[in-house]
Amino acid sequence: MRIPIDRNSEIPLYRQIEQYFRQAILSGSLTAQTRLPASRTLAHDLGVNRITIETAYGELEADGLVYTHPGSGVYVLPMPAQPARQPAPIDALWPLWQQELALQPAEASPRVPAASPGCIDFSPGGGASDLFPVEEFRKVLQNILRREGNAALEYGDPCGYVPLRATIAQVLASQGLQTSPDNVLITSGSQQAIALVCQTLLRPGDCILVEAPTYASGLELFHGLGLKVIGVPLDENGLQMDALETALQQHHPRLIYTIPNFHNPTGVCLSAARRRTLLELSRRHNAAVLEDDFVGDLRYEGRALPTLKSLDPGGQVIYVSTFSKMLMPGLRVGFMVADGPALERLARLKRTTDLATSSFIQRALENYVTIGRYQAHLRRSCLLYRRRRDAALQAVRRWLPEQTRWTAPQGGLFLWLRLPPGMDSARLLPLALSAGVSFAPGRSFFADGCSGAEALRLNFTLLPPEQIDEGIQRLARALDQLSRSD
Amino acid sequence: MRIPIDRNSEIPLYRQIEQYFRQAILSGSLTAQTRLPASRTLAHDLGVNRITIETAYGELEADGLVYTHPGSGVYVLPMPAQPARQPAPIDALWPLWQQELALQPAEASPRVPAASPGCIDFSPGGGASDLFPVEEFRKVLQNILRREGNAALEYGDPCGYVPLRATIAQVLASQGLQTSPDNVLITSGSQQAIALVCQTLLRPGDCILVEAPTYASGLELFHGLGLKVIGVPLDENGLQMDALETALQQHHPRLIYTIPNFHNPTGVCLSAARRRTLLELSRRHNAAVLEDDFVGDLRYEGRALPTLKSLDPGGQVIYVSTFSKMLMPGLRVGFMVADGPALERLARLKRTTDLATSSFIQRALENYVTIGRYQAHLRRSCLLYRRRRDAALQAVRRWLPEQTRWTAPQGGLFLWLRLPPGMDSARLLPLALSAGVSFAPGRSFFADGCSGAEALRLNFTLLPPEQIDEGIQRLARALDQLSRSD
């Protein structure tokens, strides 16, 4: 045990040792029934006389903090519940570098308040996790640990478990994107993939183009990396090409981040013609394209649109996706597809950033995911989500004020609502929470932090139709309240 | 299915569709027995006539790539093993930004060649993973999935699963470092913790001080982030304080990265007096301290030394450690302890970098790790590793040439050898591999990439004593060969 003791201090050693334990016990760091080290061992560890330790322990015992179990050792006694379990406030001023850090502007991310029990929550960003067959997955984990034992818990290939990369290449081929396992890089969720791409291609101060609105956690990342974030507006056919061209000319971005399929938060898709234009513009202006295809296959109707990556034979596009939305978010396994020098750089940064994503989870996923299983899961999800989307559309038509606007999404997870003129979704939220419904307010999806006040995002995939209907009714009541308070 | 088709192309649509499947099947992306989409579904997805799909499938069938199972569908036939499963080489030149990327200097990391079967491998960086009770862990996973079901696979707290943070605070208190769960941040291994600290405190071009030699994957990370890496020499009492002071004066680093306990690769510990000096110097020069305590508790003899963090009440030190070395590397769970503005920034960057570390693995670890269990595992490890270290020391004394030098480590995983003058461990390695033994050559641990030619690192914890002895004998033979070839 490595208690800090100071031989030059005027405080006797036994007192220093006693104080360490006293503070740890009173603060709750050392819990009841924890056995203190044997006095002989601790004396040896610290290089002090055994009497010193015994004196310290004696003081603790006299004060009712520990008890001696004869022949067994010294144990921590239960403490009465402490009002303040926090450690004592630090007396010293922060070091200068900490003070400097505190002066840097911090993006205060507007967090949606936690929904209370009984609240109908349309705010999350993921799919319905109760679809995931956790019992099957449990059996898969069993088999892996039984069959492979400790080997399943070793470090893995930094680029990802090779059989899983092959499975991903097969799943992608069955979706219309042909690639090789060698071009697949496994990451800890697609969030890490996006972070790696930014860190590889951009430096602080560099410019990145995004849709306005776009994925809120993406914006947080871009701002956190010190990037200059330029939002380009979209309409019901996705990113507007004239605005994109102007932004490319004005800002010379090194990267375009886009969600062409069932865009987050609006649910729109980039049209087929615009896909080709986007690729051509990006090439002409020497900007890489980062395609986020987080739910690209969750289509309920309409024509399938090819991924940007499948239209790009030249290594212009880096494709990222994830198992989090289709399977379970807690797995934290995403992936990217890239080529050429970028692929090498990304693989190296992944390795140096966290060595590798958990090989155990990757093995489990590889064992669980087959094309057949994946496609069956996709079919089940599409069927269920489509019904929920229809219920949401019906409910907003039925319950919300006439001037509310929305685009009917052909797939994905989200409905993007625009409130009647003059209404602010951030002001609506507390009223909605009181009425027992929650959503993601529009402003958090805009790089400038002020657009989108009139908008909000609803995730329609999480709840059965009748609850969706009830939730929209509650939302309508909150809106009514807001309009009267104005 | 989202096959890229081009309605403006001169190639007929059926041919485009057929070509997509042909390439995917021949390249192995679509494997045998994969069911192609029903022609009606695919026609609907792509917005083409059903005849178009049937024509494409007909061509594939005529060429023996697929077969029709009446009433069931069209399936991929097994292909003969392809000599080249790589995708066709990309014709286009890389985009300009890719070419620019390729021109940036890439640190070619000197990888140790893979050891062949039967090779006695002293090169790895981790502990003996066969000590980990995988069967107990399997039961823990079972219980979690049975009891918590899908909830165990949801997103978790970005700072880490709260009960696990409390457990870590308790384990740290039992080791002599008192902290609060609020100051603990869970990461994907300590590698990610180190990366987050660098990305929070430093920008490309900033200076970082490290020990010379130091952790090789740390060096790769620092170089990858574009940092200026300054190595400060150490001796048998750790980092040399006069050299540290000179480096602080000359280079004004913003961060000192140090491994004060059982240093990687040398195995030495920073003396108690130097610990206090280091903290004082770092404060005076306004440099943060990043303490990597990857095996700080693996002490086999001698006096326990307090962590830098436990000597620092003012938030000067950021502490990182991991469960990878003590338990299993494939878990990829590490943690850091930080305070004040730095803690807030680190937590935010962790969240935007990958949202959270797998909550499932964190729950499993929390369920598995209790102080009692951790301490029992630590005792078992110390007992075993100490015997292995003694065997290694005995073997190097017995078999290696007289002019070989080493420092006897009091704990940890590594023995750092210095070969007789004029011998180069990188030249020794191929001979050693032929003789059936492997090690980590010295150069990869130095920031300048050229020091350390005469040194090598042996991990003595992985093998039973008789194999260690045999491995050192093989090393001696390789050394003998090398000296004769000179």
Coordinates of C-alpha atoms in Angstrom, one line a residue, chain A:
Chain A
M1 CA 0.0 0.0 0.0
R2 CA 1.3 3.3 -1.1
I3 CA 0.2 5.9 1.5
P4 CA 2.0 9.2 1.0
I5 CA 4.1 9.9 4.1
D6 CA 6.6 12.7 4.5
R7 CA 9.6 11.9 6.7
N8 CA 10.6 15.6 6.8
S9 CA 7.2 16.7 8.1
E10 CA 6.8 17.7 11.8
I11 CA 3.7 15.6 11.9
P12 CA 4.7 12.2 13.4
L13 CA 4.5 9.2 10.9
Y14 CA 1.9 7.3 13.0
R15 CA -0.3 10.5 12.8
Q16 CA 0.2 10.8 9.0
I17 CA -0.8 7.2 8.5
E18 CA -3.8 7.5 10.9
Q19 CA -4.9 10.6 9.1
Y20 CA -4.9 8.9 5.7
F21 CA -7.1 6.1 6.9
R22 CA -9.4 8.5 8.9
Q23 CA -10.0 10.6 5.9
A24 CA -10.5 7.7 3.6
I25 CA -13.0 6.0 6.0
L26 CA -14.9 9.2 6.8
S27 CA -15.2 10.2 3.2
G28 CA -16.5 6.7 2.3
S29 CA -13.5 5.9 0.0
L30 CA -12.7 2.9 2.3
T31 CA -16.0 1.1 2.9
A32 CA -17.2 -0.9 5.8
Q33 CA -15.6 -4.4 6.1
T34 CA -12.6 -3.4 4.1
R35 CA -9.6 -5.1 5.7
L36 CA -6.7 -2.8 6.5
P37 CA -3.2 -4.2 5.6
A38 CA -1.6 -6.3 8.3
S39 CA 0.6 -4.1 10.4
R40 CA 3.7 -6.1 9.5
T41 CA 3.0 -5.8 5.8
L42 CA 2.3 -2.1 5.9
A43 CA 5.3 -1.4 8.1
H44 CA 7.4 -3.2 5.5
D45 CA 5.7 -1.4 2.6
L46 CA 6.3 2.0 4.1
G47 CA 9.6 1.3 5.6
V48 CA 8.5 2.2 9.2
N49 CA 8.5 0.5 12.5
R50 CA 5.6 -1.9 13.1
I51 CA 4.8 0.0 16.3
T52 CA 4.1 3.0 14.2
I53 CA 1.4 1.2 12.3
E54 CA -0.1 -0.3 15.5
T55 CA -0.2 3.1 17.1
A56 CA -2.1 4.5 14.1
Y57 CA -4.5 1.6 14.0
G58 CA -5.0 1.9 17.8
E59 CA -6.1 5.6 17.4
L60 CA -8.5 4.6 14.6
E61 CA -10.0 1.9 16.8
A62 CA -10.3 4.2 19.8
D63 CA -12.3 6.6 17.7
G64 CA -14.6 3.9 16.5
L65 CA -13.5 3.9 12.9
V66 CA -12.1 0.3 12.8
Y67 CA -12.4 -2.9 14.9
T68 CA -10.0 -5.7 15.4
H69 CA -11.1 -9.2 14.7
P70 CA -8.7 -11.3 16.7
G71 CA -6.5 -13.6 14.6
S72 CA -7.9 -12.1 11.4
G73 CA -7.1 -8.4 11.1
V74 CA -8.3 -4.9 11.4
Y75 CA -11.6 -3.9 9.5
V76 CA -13.4 -0.7 8.7
L77 CA -16.6 -0.1 10.7
P78 CA -19.7 1.1 9.0
M79 CA -19.9 4.8 9.1
P80 CA -23.2 6.7 9.7
A81 CA -24.4 8.1 6.4
Q82 CA -22.3 11.2 5.7
P83 CA -24.1 14.3 4.6
A84 CA -21.1 15.3 2.5
R85 CA -19.2 12.4 0.9
Q86 CA -17.2 14.7 -1.3
P87 CA -13.6 15.0 -0.5
A88 CA -12.5 18.0 1.5
P89 CA -12.4 21.1 -0.8
I90 CA -8.9 21.7 -2.2
D91 CA -7.3 24.6 -0.4
A92 CA -4.8 25.5 -2.9
L93 CA -5.6 27.7 -5.9
W94 CA -5.7 25.8 -9.2
P95 CA -2.3 25.6 -10.9
L96 CA -1.7 28.3 -13.5
W97 CA -2.3 25.9 -16.4
Q98 CA -5.6 24.9 -14.9
Q99 CA -6.6 28.5 -14.6
E100 CA -5.7 29.1 -18.2
L101 CA -7.8 26.1 -19.2
A102 CA -10.7 27.6 -17.3
L103 CA -10.4 30.8 -19.3
Q104 CA -10.8 29.0 -22.7
P105 CA -14.3 29.3 -24.0
A106 CA -16.3 26.2 -23.1
E107 CA -19.2 25.1 -25.3
A108 CA -21.9 24.6 -22.8
S109 CA -23.8 21.9 -24.5
P110 CA -27.6 22.4 -24.1
R111 CA -28.5 19.1 -22.5
V112 CA -32.1 18.1 -22.6
P113 CA -33.3 17.7 -19.0
A114 CA -33.8 14.1 -17.9
A115 CA -37.3 12.9 -18.5
S116 CA -39.2 12.0 -15.3
P117 CA -40.9 8.5 -14.9
G118 CA -44.0 8.3 -16.9
C119 CA -42.7 10.9 -19.3
I120 CA -43.2 10.1 -23.0
D121 CA -39.7 10.7 -24.3
F122 CA -39.2 11.5 -28.0
S123 CA -35.7 13.0 -27.4
P124 CA -33.2 10.1 -27.7
G125 CA -31.0 9.6 -30.7
G126 CA -31.1 5.8 -31.0
G127 CA -33.5 3.1 -32.2
A128 CA -35.7 0.9 -30.0
S129 CA -33.3 -1.2 -28.1
D130 CA -36.0 -3.6 -26.9
L131 CA -35.9 -5.1 -30.4
F132 CA -32.5 -6.6 -29.7
P133 CA -32.6 -10.3 -28.9
V134 CA -30.5 -10.1 -25.7
E135 CA -31.1 -13.7 -24.9
E136 CA -29.5 -14.9 -28.1
F137 CA -26.7 -12.5 -27.5
R138 CA -26.2 -13.9 -24.0
K139 CA -25.8 -17.4 -25.5
V140 CA -23.2 -16.1 -28.0
L141 CA -21.2 -14.6 -25.2
Q142 CA -21.3 -17.9 -23.3
N143 CA -20.1 -19.9 -26.3
I144 CA -17.2 -17.5 -26.9
L145 CA -15.9 -17.6 -23.4
R146 CA -16.4 -21.4 -23.1
R147 CA -14.7 -22.1 -26.4
E148 CA -12.0 -19.5 -26.5
G149 CA -11.4 -18.8 -22.8
N150 CA -8.8 -16.2 -22.0
A151 CA -7.9 -15.8 -25.7
A152 CA -11.2 -13.9 -26.2
L153 CA -10.0 -11.2 -23.8
E154 CA -6.6 -10.6 -25.3
Y155 CA -5.7 -7.5 -27.3
G156 CA -7.0 -7.7 -30.8
D157 CA -6.0 -6.4 -34.2
P158 CA -5.9 -2.5 -33.9
C159 CA -7.9 -2.3 -37.2
G160 CA -10.5 -4.6 -35.8
Y161 CA -11.2 -8.4 -35.4
V162 CA -10.6 -9.7 -39.0
P163 CA -13.6 -12.0 -39.2
L164 CA -15.9 -9.1 -38.1
R165 CA -14.4 -6.9 -40.8
A166 CA -15.2 -9.6 -43.3
T167 CA -18.8 -9.8 -42.0
I168 CA -19.1 -6.1 -42.3
A169 CA -17.8 -6.1 -45.9
Q170 CA -20.5 -8.8 -46.6
V171 CA -23.3 -6.9 -44.9
L172 CA -22.2 -3.8 -46.8
A173 CA -22.2 -5.7 -50.1
S174 CA -25.7 -7.0 -49.4
Q175 CA -26.7 -3.3 -49.0
G176 CA -25.1 -2.2 -52.2
L177 CA -21.7 -1.0 -51.1
Q178 CA -18.8 -3.2 -52.2
T179 CA -15.6 -3.1 -50.3
S180 CA -12.9 -5.3 -48.9
P181 CA -12.3 -6.2 -45.3
D182 CA -8.9 -4.5 -45.7
N183 CA -10.7 -1.2 -46.1
V184 CA -12.8 -1.6 -43.0
L185 CA -11.7 -0.1 -39.8
I186 CA -13.6 -1.0 -36.6
T187 CA -14.1 1.8 -34.1
S188 CA -15.8 2.4 -30.7
G189 CA -19.0 3.6 -32.2
S190 CA -19.4 5.9 -35.2
Q191 CA -18.6 8.8 -33.0
Q192 CA -15.0 7.7 -32.7
A193 CA -14.9 7.1 -36.4
I194 CA -15.9 10.8 -37.0
A195 CA -13.4 12.0 -34.4
L196 CA -10.6 10.0 -36.0
V197 CA -11.4 11.4 -39.5
C198 CA -11.4 15.0 -38.1
Q199 CA -8.2 14.5 -36.2
T200 CA -6.5 12.9 -39.2
L201 CA -7.6 15.5 -41.8
L202 CA -8.0 18.7 -39.9
R203 CA -6.1 20.9 -37.5
P204 CA -7.6 23.4 -35.0
G205 CA -8.8 26.4 -37.0
D206 CA -9.5 24.4 -40.2
C207 CA -12.9 24.6 -41.7
I208 CA -15.5 21.9 -41.9
L209 CA -18.8 22.1 -43.8
V210 CA -21.9 20.5 -42.3
E211 CA -25.6 20.5 -42.9
A212 CA -27.6 23.1 -41.1
P213 CA -29.1 21.5 -39.0
T214 CA -26.9 18.4 -38.3
Y215 CA -26.0 15.8 -35.7
A216 CA -25.7 17.6 -32.3
S217 CA -22.8 15.4 -30.9
G218 CA -21.0 15.9 -34.2
L219 CA -21.2 19.7 -33.6
E220 CA -19.9 19.3 -30.1
L221 CA -17.0 17.3 -31.4
F222 CA -16.1 19.8 -34.2
H223 CA -16.3 22.7 -31.8
G224 CA -14.3 20.8 -29.2
L225 CA -11.5 20.2 -31.8
G226 CA -11.3 23.9 -32.4
L227 CA -12.7 23.6 -36.0
K228 CA -14.5 26.4 -37.8
V229 CA -17.9 25.0 -38.5
I230 CA -19.9 26.3 -41.5
G231 CA -23.5 25.2 -41.8
V232 CA -25.0 24.8 -45.3
P233 CA -28.8 24.8 -45.5
L234 CA -30.9 21.8 -46.7
D235 CA -34.4 21.3 -48.1
E236 CA -36.6 18.3 -48.5
N237 CA -34.0 16.9 -51.1
G238 CA -31.1 17.3 -48.7
L239 CA -28.1 19.7 -48.8
Q240 CA -28.7 22.6 -51.3
M241 CA -26.1 22.4 -54.0
D242 CA -25.9 26.1 -54.8
A243 CA -25.3 27.0 -51.2
L244 CA -22.8 24.2 -51.0
E245 CA -20.8 25.5 -53.9
T246 CA -20.8 29.0 -52.5
A247 CA -19.6 27.7 -49.1
L248 CA -16.8 25.7 -50.9
Q249 CA -15.7 28.8 -52.7
Q250 CA -15.8 31.1 -49.7
H251 CA -14.4 28.8 -47.0
H252 CA -12.1 26.3 -48.7
P253 CA -13.1 23.5 -46.2
R254 CA -10.9 20.4 -46.1
L255 CA -13.9 18.3 -45.2
I256 CA -17.6 18.0 -45.9
Y257 CA -19.5 16.1 -43.2
T258 CA -22.9 14.9 -44.4
I259 CA -25.7 12.5 -43.5
P260 CA -27.3 11.8 -46.9
N261 CA -29.7 9.1 -45.7
F262 CA -32.5 9.8 -43.3
H263 CA -30.6 12.8 -42.1
N264 CA -30.3 13.6 -38.4
P265 CA -32.4 15.6 -37.3
T266 CA -34.6 16.3 -40.3
G267 CA -35.1 12.7 -41.7
V268 CA -34.6 13.9 -45.4
C269 CA -32.6 12.1 -48.0
L270 CA -30.1 13.7 -50.5
S271 CA -31.6 13.2 -54.0
A272 CA -29.8 10.9 -56.4
A273 CA -28.8 13.8 -58.7
R274 CA -27.4 15.9 -55.9
R275 CA -25.3 12.9 -54.7
R276 CA -23.4 13.0 -58.0
T277 CA -23.2 16.8 -57.9
L278 CA -21.9 16.7 -54.3
L279 CA -19.1 14.3 -55.3
E280 CA -18.1 16.4 -58.3
L281 CA -18.1 19.7 -56.3
S282 CA -16.1 18.1 -53.5
R283 CA -13.5 16.8 -56.0
R284 CA -13.3 20.2 -57.7
H285 CA -12.7 22.0 -54.5
N286 CA -10.4 19.3 -53.0
A287 CA -12.5 18.6 -50.0
A288 CA -12.8 15.1 -48.6
V289 CA -16.4 13.8 -47.9
L290 CA -17.3 12.2 -44.6
E291 CA -20.5 10.2 -45.2
D292 CA -22.4 9.3 -42.0
D293 CA -24.8 6.5 -42.9
F294 CA -26.0 5.8 -39.4
V295 CA -29.5 4.4 -40.4
G296 CA -29.1 4.3 -44.2
D297 CA -30.9 1.0 -44.5
L298 CA -34.0 1.9 -42.5
R299 CA -36.2 2.7 -45.4
Y300 CA -39.9 2.3 -45.1
E301 CA -41.0 3.4 -48.6
G302 CA -39.7 5.1 -51.8
R303 CA -36.7 4.4 -53.9
A304 CA -33.3 3.2 -52.4
L305 CA -30.5 5.7 -53.0
P306 CA -26.9 4.6 -53.3
T307 CA -24.4 5.6 -50.7
L308 CA -22.0 8.3 -51.7
K309 CA -19.2 5.8 -51.1
S310 CA -20.6 3.4 -53.7
L311 CA -20.6 6.2 -56.2
D312 CA -16.9 7.0 -55.5
P313 CA -14.3 4.7 -57.0
G314 CA -11.5 7.2 -56.3
G315 CA -11.1 7.3 -52.5
Q316 CA -12.8 10.7 -52.1
V317 CA -15.4 9.5 -49.6
I318 CA -14.8 8.1 -46.1
Y319 CA -17.9 6.1 -45.0
V320 CA -18.9 5.7 -41.4
S321 CA -21.6 3.6 -39.8
T322 CA -22.4 1.8 -36.7
F323 CA -24.1 -1.2 -35.1
S324 CA -25.5 1.1 -32.3
K325 CA -28.6 2.2 -34.1
M326 CA -29.5 -1.2 -35.6
L327 CA -28.5 -3.4 -32.7
M328 CA -27.5 -2.0 -29.3
P329 CA -25.9 1.3 -28.4
G330 CA -24.1 -0.1 -25.4
L331 CA -21.9 -2.3 -27.6
R332 CA -20.0 0.7 -28.8
V333 CA -19.0 -0.8 -32.1
G334 CA -18.9 1.3 -35.3
F335 CA -16.9 1.1 -38.4
M336 CA -15.6 3.1 -41.3
V337 CA -14.6 2.4 -44.9
A338 CA -11.7 4.3 -46.4
D339 CA -9.0 4.0 -49.0
G340 CA -5.5 5.0 -49.8
P341 CA -3.2 7.2 -47.7
A342 CA -6.2 8.3 -45.6
L343 CA -6.9 4.7 -44.6
E344 CA -3.4 4.2 -43.4
R345 CA -3.4 7.4 -41.4
L346 CA -6.7 6.6 -39.8
A347 CA -5.6 3.1 -38.9
R348 CA -2.5 4.5 -37.2
L349 CA -4.4 7.1 -35.3
K350 CA -7.0 4.5 -34.1
R351 CA -4.1 2.4 -32.8
T352 CA -2.4 5.2 -31.0
T353 CA -5.7 6.6 -29.7
D354 CA -6.9 3.6 -27.8
L355 CA -4.9 0.6 -29.1
A356 CA -8.1 -1.3 -30.2
T357 CA -11.8 -1.6 -29.6
S358 CA -12.7 -4.4 -27.2
S359 CA -11.9 -7.6 -29.0
F360 CA -14.3 -9.5 -26.8
I361 CA -17.3 -7.4 -27.9
Q362 CA -16.1 -7.7 -31.5
R363 CA -15.9 -11.5 -31.3
A364 CA -19.4 -11.6 -29.8
L365 CA -20.8 -9.3 -32.5
E366 CA -19.1 -11.4 -35.2
N367 CA -20.5 -14.5 -33.8
Y368 CA -24.0 -13.0 -33.6
V369 CA -24.2 -11.1 -36.9
T370 CA -24.7 -13.1 -40.1
I371 CA -26.2 -11.5 -43.2
G372 CA -29.3 -13.6 -42.7
R373 CA -29.7 -12.5 -39.1
Y374 CA -28.9 -8.9 -39.9
Q375 CA -31.4 -8.8 -42.7
A376 CA -34.1 -10.4 -40.5
H377 CA -33.4 -7.8 -37.8
L378 CA -33.6 -5.0 -40.4
R379 CA -37.0 -6.3 -41.7
R380 CA -38.4 -6.5 -38.2
S381 CA -37.2 -3.0 -37.5
C382 CA -38.6 -1.6 -40.7
L383 CA -42.0 -3.1 -40.2
L384 CA -42.3 -1.9 -36.6
Y385 CA -40.8 1.6 -37.2
R386 CA -42.9 2.2 -40.2
R387 CA -46.1 1.7 -38.1
R388 CA -44.7 4.0 -35.5
R389 CA -43.8 6.7 -38.1
D390 CA -47.4 6.4 -39.5
A391 CA -48.8 6.8 -36.0
A392 CA -46.6 9.9 -35.4
L393 CA -47.6 11.5 -38.7
Q394 CA -51.3 10.8 -38.0
A395 CA -51.0 12.2 -34.5
V396 CA -49.2 15.4 -35.5
R397 CA -51.8 16.0 -38.2
R398 CA -54.6 15.4 -35.7
W399 CA -53.4 17.2 -32.6
L400 CA -50.9 19.9 -33.4
P401 CA -52.0 23.5 -34.4
E402 CA -52.6 24.0 -38.1
Q403 CA -49.5 26.1 -38.7
T404 CA -47.1 23.4 -37.6
R405 CA -45.0 22.1 -40.4
W406 CA -43.1 18.8 -40.9
T407 CA -41.5 16.7 -43.6
A408 CA -42.8 13.1 -43.8
P409 CA -39.6 11.0 -43.6
Q410 CA -39.3 7.9 -45.8
G411 CA -37.2 6.1 -43.2
G412 CA -34.9 6.6 -40.3
L413 CA -35.8 7.6 -36.8
F414 CA -36.8 11.2 -36.8
L415 CA -39.6 13.7 -37.5
W416 CA -38.5 17.3 -37.7
L417 CA -41.3 19.7 -36.6
R418 CA -41.5 23.5 -37.2
L419 CA -43.8 25.2 -34.7
P420 CA -46.1 28.0 -35.7
P421 CA -44.3 31.3 -36.2
G422 CA -43.0 33.0 -33.1
M423 CA -42.9 29.9 -31.0
D424 CA -39.6 28.7 -29.4
S425 CA -39.0 25.0 -28.8
A426 CA -36.6 25.8 -25.9
R427 CA -39.3 27.7 -24.1
L428 CA -41.8 24.9 -24.9
L429 CA -39.6 22.2 -23.4
P430 CA -40.2 23.0 -19.6
L431 CA -43.9 23.1 -20.3
A432 CA -43.7 19.9 -22.2
L433 CA -41.8 18.2 -19.4
S434 CA -44.5 19.3 -17.0
A435 CA -47.1 17.8 -19.3
G436 CA -45.2 14.5 -19.4
V437 CA -43.5 14.6 -22.8
S438 CA -40.0 15.3 -24.0
F439 CA -38.2 16.1 -27.3
A440 CA -34.9 17.5 -28.6
P441 CA -35.2 21.2 -29.2
G442 CA -34.0 22.5 -32.6
R443 CA -31.2 24.9 -31.6
S444 CA -28.7 22.1 -30.6
F445 CA -28.6 20.9 -34.2
F446 CA -27.2 24.2 -35.6
A447 CA -23.6 25.2 -35.7
D448 CA -24.4 28.8 -34.9
G449 CA -26.4 27.9 -31.8
C450 CA -29.2 30.3 -32.5
S451 CA -31.0 29.0 -35.6
G452 CA -33.7 26.4 -35.2
A453 CA -35.5 28.0 -32.3
E454 CA -38.8 27.2 -33.9
A455 CA -38.0 23.6 -34.6
L456 CA -37.8 20.3 -32.6
R457 CA -36.9 16.7 -33.3
L458 CA -39.1 13.7 -32.4
N459 CA -37.8 10.2 -32.4
F460 CA -40.9 8.1 -33.4
T461 CA -39.3 4.6 -33.1
L462 CA -39.2 4.2 -29.4
L463 CA -42.9 3.8 -28.4
P464 CA -46.0 1.9 -29.5
P465 CA -48.6 3.9 -31.5
E466 CA -51.0 4.6 -28.7
Q467 CA -48.2 6.1 -26.6
I468 CA -47.0 8.2 -29.5
D469 CA -50.5 9.5 -29.9
E470 CA -50.8 10.3 -26.2
G471 CA -47.3 12.0 -26.3
I472 CA -48.3 14.2 -29.2
Q473 CA -51.5 15.2 -27.4
R474 CA -49.4 16.2 -24.4
L475 CA -47.2 18.2 -26.7
A476 CA -50.3 19.9 -28.1
R477 CA -51.4 20.9 -24.6
A478 CA -47.9 22.3 -23.8
L479 CA -48.0 24.3 -27.1
D480 CA -51.4 25.6 -26.2
Q481 CA -50.1 26.7 -22.8
L482 CA -47.1 28.4 -24.5
S483 CA -49.2 30.3 -26.9
R484 CA -51.5 31.6 -24.1
S485 CA -48.5 32.7 -22.0
D486 CA -47.3 34.9 -24.9

